PDB file of C-alpha atoms in Angstrom:
ATOM      1  CA  MET A   1      92.610 106.573 275.951  1.00 52.00           C
ATOM      2  CA  LYS A   2      93.325 106.688 272.196  1.00 49.00           C
ATOM      3  CA  LEU A   3      89.617 106.240 271.536  1.00 47.00           C
ATOM      4  CA  ILE A   4      88.784 109.258 273.694  1.00 49.00           C
ATOM      5  CA  VAL A   5      91.386 111.383 271.897  1.00 43.00           C
ATOM      6  CA  LYS A   6      89.976 110.300 268.501  1.00 42.00           C
ATOM      7  CA  MET A   7      86.445 111.178 269.634  1.00 43.00           C
ATOM      8  CA  ILE A   8      87.580 114.612 270.818  1.00 48.00           C
ATOM      9  CA  VAL A   9      89.293 115.223 267.476  1.00 41.00           C
ATOM     10  CA  LEU A  10      86.161 114.084 265.604  1.00 40.00           C
ATOM     11  CA  VAL A  11      83.877 116.320 267.680  1.00 40.00           C
ATOM     12  CA  SER A  12      86.240 119.272 267.151  1.00 43.00           C
ATOM     13  CA  ALA A  13      86.276 118.658 263.400  1.00 40.00           C
ATOM     14  CA  LEU A  14      82.481 118.507 263.261  1.00 38.00           C
ATOM     15  CA  GLY A  15      82.314 121.742 265.246  1.00 40.00           C
ATOM     16  CA  SER A  16      84.595 123.386 262.700  1.00 35.00           C
ATOM     17  CA  LEU A  17      82.392 122.215 259.828  1.00 34.00           C
ATOM     18  CA  THR A  18      79.322 123.578 261.542  1.00 32.00           C
ATOM     19  CA  ALA A  19      81.017 126.924 262.100  1.00 33.00           C
ATOM     20  CA  CYS A  20      81.875 127.105 258.403  1.00 37.00           C
ATOM     21  CA  SER A  21      78.306 126.460 257.337  1.00 42.00           C
ATOM     22  CA  ASP A  22      77.082 129.226 259.671  1.00 49.00           C
ATOM     23  CA  ASN A  23      79.052 131.661 257.510  1.00 54.00           C
ATOM     24  CA  ASP A  24      76.670 130.933 254.612  1.00 64.00           C
ATOM     25  CA  GLN A  25      73.840 132.796 256.280  1.00 85.00           C
ATOM     26  CA  LEU A  26      71.601 135.163 254.426  1.00 91.00           C
ATOM     27  CA  ALA A  27      71.876 138.778 255.595  1.00 93.00           C
ATOM     28  CA  ALA A  28      69.522 141.687 254.956  1.00 95.00           C
ATOM     29  CA  THR A  29      69.781 145.394 255.732  1.00 96.00           C
ATOM     30  CA  PRO A  30      66.885 147.886 255.527  1.00 97.00           C
ATOM     31  CA  ILE A  31      67.559 151.037 253.503  1.00 97.00           C
ATOM     32  CA  LYS A  32      64.235 152.852 253.042  1.00 97.00           C
ATOM     33  CA  ASN A  33      60.652 152.303 254.303  1.00 97.00           C
ATOM     34  CA  VAL A  34      61.368 148.846 255.760  1.00 97.00           C
ATOM     35  CA  GLN A  35      59.807 148.198 259.163  1.00 97.00           C
ATOM     36  CA  ASN A  36      61.183 144.686 259.679  1.00 96.00           C
ATOM     37  CA  ILE A  37      63.125 141.937 257.914  1.00 97.00           C
ATOM     38  CA  ASP A  38      62.929 138.357 259.164  1.00 96.00           C
ATOM     39  CA  VAL A  39      65.436 135.849 257.833  1.00 95.00           C
ATOM     40  CA  VAL A  40      63.239 132.741 257.617  1.00 94.00           C
ATOM     41  CA  ASN A  41      66.176 130.508 256.641  1.00 94.00           C
ATOM     42  CA  ASN A  42      69.313 130.744 254.472  1.00 91.00           C
ATOM     43  CA  GLN A  43      67.154 131.020 251.345  1.00 94.00           C
ATOM     44  CA  ALA A  44      64.115 133.082 252.391  1.00 95.00           C
ATOM     45  CA  LEU A  45      63.222 136.506 253.785  1.00 96.00           C
ATOM     46  CA  ASP A  46      60.000 138.090 255.025  1.00 97.00           C
ATOM     47  CA  VAL A  47      60.090 141.868 254.523  1.00 98.00           C
ATOM     48  CA  GLN A  48      57.592 144.326 256.062  1.00 97.00           C
ATOM     49  CA  CYS A  49      57.101 147.579 254.161  1.00 96.00           C
ATOM     50  CA  ASP A  50      54.069 149.585 255.273  1.00 95.00           C
ATOM     51  CA  THR A  51      54.154 152.074 252.369  1.00 96.00           C
ATOM     52  CA  GLY A  52      54.319 149.488 249.586  1.00 95.00           C
ATOM     53  CA  ILE A  53      57.581 150.958 248.248  1.00 96.00           C
ATOM     54  CA  CYS A  54      60.844 150.049 249.939  1.00 97.00           C
ATOM     55  CA  GLN A  55      64.549 149.373 249.497  1.00 98.00           C
ATOM     56  CA  PHE A  56      66.859 146.909 251.209  1.00 97.00           C
ATOM     57  CA  GLU A  57      70.118 145.063 250.637  1.00 96.00           C
ATOM     58  CA  ILE A  58      70.644 141.317 250.778  1.00 95.00           C
ATOM     59  CA  SER A  59      73.789 139.221 250.653  1.00 92.00           C
ATOM     60  CA  THR A  60      75.011 135.681 251.202  1.00 91.00           C
ATOM     61  CA  SER A  61      78.310 133.868 250.907  1.00 89.00           C
ATOM     62  CA  SER A  62      76.783 130.912 249.057  1.00 89.00           C
ATOM     63  CA  HIS A  63      75.413 130.907 245.493  1.00 89.00           C
ATOM     64  CA  ASP A  64      71.678 130.491 246.115  1.00 89.00           C
ATOM     65  CA  GLU A  65      68.207 131.274 244.890  1.00 95.00           C
ATOM     66  CA  ILE A  66      66.597 133.544 247.470  1.00 95.00           C
ATOM     67  CA  THR A  67      62.838 133.842 248.018  1.00 96.00           C
ATOM     68  CA  VAL A  68      61.505 137.167 249.311  1.00 97.00           C
ATOM     69  CA  ASN A  69      57.983 137.446 250.743  1.00 97.00           C
ATOM     70  CA  MET A  70      56.610 141.005 250.980  1.00 97.00           C
ATOM     71  CA  PHE A  71      54.168 142.258 253.632  1.00 96.00           C
ATOM     72  CA  TYR A  72      52.624 145.589 254.675  1.00 96.00           C
ATOM     73  CA  ASP A  73      52.639 144.415 258.292  1.00 94.00           C
ATOM     74  CA  ALA A  74      52.594 141.166 260.270  1.00 91.00           C
ATOM     75  CA  LYS A  75      49.044 140.329 259.099  1.00 92.00           C
ATOM     76  CA  ARG A  76      48.736 141.766 255.563  1.00 95.00           C
ATOM     77  CA  ALA A  77      50.714 140.577 252.546  1.00 96.00           C
ATOM     78  CA  PHE A  78      51.373 142.697 249.468  1.00 96.00           C
ATOM     79  CA  GLU A  79      48.398 142.362 247.123  1.00 95.00           C
ATOM     80  CA  LYS A  80      50.290 142.490 243.816  1.00 96.00           C
ATOM     81  CA  ILE A  81      53.969 143.241 243.268  1.00 96.00           C
ATOM     82  CA  GLU A  82      54.173 145.835 240.506  1.00 95.00           C
ATOM     83  CA  GLY A  83      57.924 145.717 240.128  1.00 95.00           C
ATOM     84  CA  VAL A  84      61.247 144.624 241.560  1.00 96.00           C
ATOM     85  CA  SER A  85      64.409 146.516 240.715  1.00 95.00           C
ATOM     86  CA  VAL A  86      67.775 144.931 241.536  1.00 94.00           C
ATOM     87  CA  THR A  87      71.132 146.672 241.173  1.00 90.00           C
ATOM     88  CA  GLY A  88      73.837 144.466 239.674  1.00 81.00           C
ATOM     89  CA  PRO A  89      73.987 141.144 237.860  1.00 82.00           C
ATOM     90  CA  SER A  90      71.364 139.520 240.098  1.00 86.00           C
ATOM     91  CA  GLY A  91      68.751 141.763 238.459  1.00 86.00           C
ATOM     92  CA  ALA A  92      68.544 139.476 235.442  1.00 88.00           C
ATOM     93  CA  THR A  93      67.526 136.564 237.681  1.00 92.00           C
ATOM     94  CA  VAL A  94      64.452 138.154 239.312  1.00 94.00           C
ATOM     95  CA  ARG A  95      61.173 136.272 238.893  1.00 95.00           C
ATOM     96  CA  ILE A  96      57.880 137.405 240.421  1.00 96.00           C
ATOM     97  CA  GLU A  97      56.380 134.179 241.764  1.00 95.00           C
ATOM     98  CA  GLY A  98      53.099 135.407 243.230  1.00 92.00           C
ATOM     99  CA  ASN A  99      51.228 138.450 244.471  1.00 94.00           C
ATOM    100  CA  ASN A 100      53.662 138.999 247.334  1.00 96.00           C
ATOM    101  CA  GLN A 101      56.678 136.836 246.456  1.00 97.00           C
ATOM    102  CA  PHE A 102      59.707 136.984 244.170  1.00 97.00           C
ATOM    103  CA  THR A 103      62.960 135.095 243.779  1.00 96.00           C
ATOM    104  CA  LEU A 104      66.442 136.084 242.692  1.00 94.00           C
ATOM    105  CA  ILE A 105      69.792 134.338 242.509  1.00 93.00           C
ATOM    106  CA  LEU A 106      72.664 135.764 244.523  1.00 92.00           C
ATOM    107  CA  SER A 107      76.240 135.096 243.441  1.00 87.00           C
ATOM    108  CA  GLY A 108      77.453 134.263 246.939  1.00 86.00           C
ATOM    109  CA  ASP A 109      80.300 136.770 247.074  1.00 85.00           C
ATOM    110  CA  ASP A 110      78.976 138.503 250.238  1.00 80.00           C
ATOM    111  CA  GLU A 111      78.534 141.734 248.253  1.00 86.00           C
ATOM    112  CA  PRO A 112      75.235 143.444 249.155  1.00 91.00           C
ATOM    113  CA  THR A 113      72.649 143.479 246.379  1.00 93.00           C
ATOM    114  CA  LYS A 114      70.292 146.477 246.470  1.00 96.00           C
ATOM    115  CA  VAL A 115      66.607 145.677 245.938  1.00 96.00           C
ATOM    116  CA  GLN A 116      63.632 147.996 245.483  1.00 97.00           C
ATOM    117  CA  VAL A 117      60.100 146.601 245.556  1.00 97.00           C
ATOM    118  CA  ILE A 118      56.868 148.365 244.597  1.00 96.00           C
ATOM    119  CA  ASP A 119      53.374 147.042 245.259  1.00 95.00           C
ATOM    120  CA  TYR A 120      50.674 147.924 242.733  1.00 93.00           C
ATOM    121  CA  TYR A 121      48.148 148.719 245.480  1.00 88.00           C
ATOM    122  CA  ARG A 122      50.615 150.656 247.649  1.00 84.00           C
ATOM    123  CA  ASN A 123      49.429 153.063 250.320  1.00 72.00           C
TER     124      ASN A 123
END
């Protein structure tokens, strides 16, 4: 009987730990010209912006480097990111990693960080 009680306590504790880690999820909110945002995992986003110029907000409760992949639609990636503008202290951490990808470091305070992205070959 004591063993069963200990197992129930252990399972409950593990459930609590899992619930805490779920709070570390990456969140994104479209602001302008964003058709879709897919949260790939807690450190990556796929953003669809058919005009090539868009704004969105991202936030997380954990201090992490976030990778953002930019697309015109589900089949066509941005050809060359011209610029990324970030409001706040995360702006200094932006690095363009490829034609359609950039990274930035979020502080993990759950405060939304506003991002604007412009593709060189925009529509």
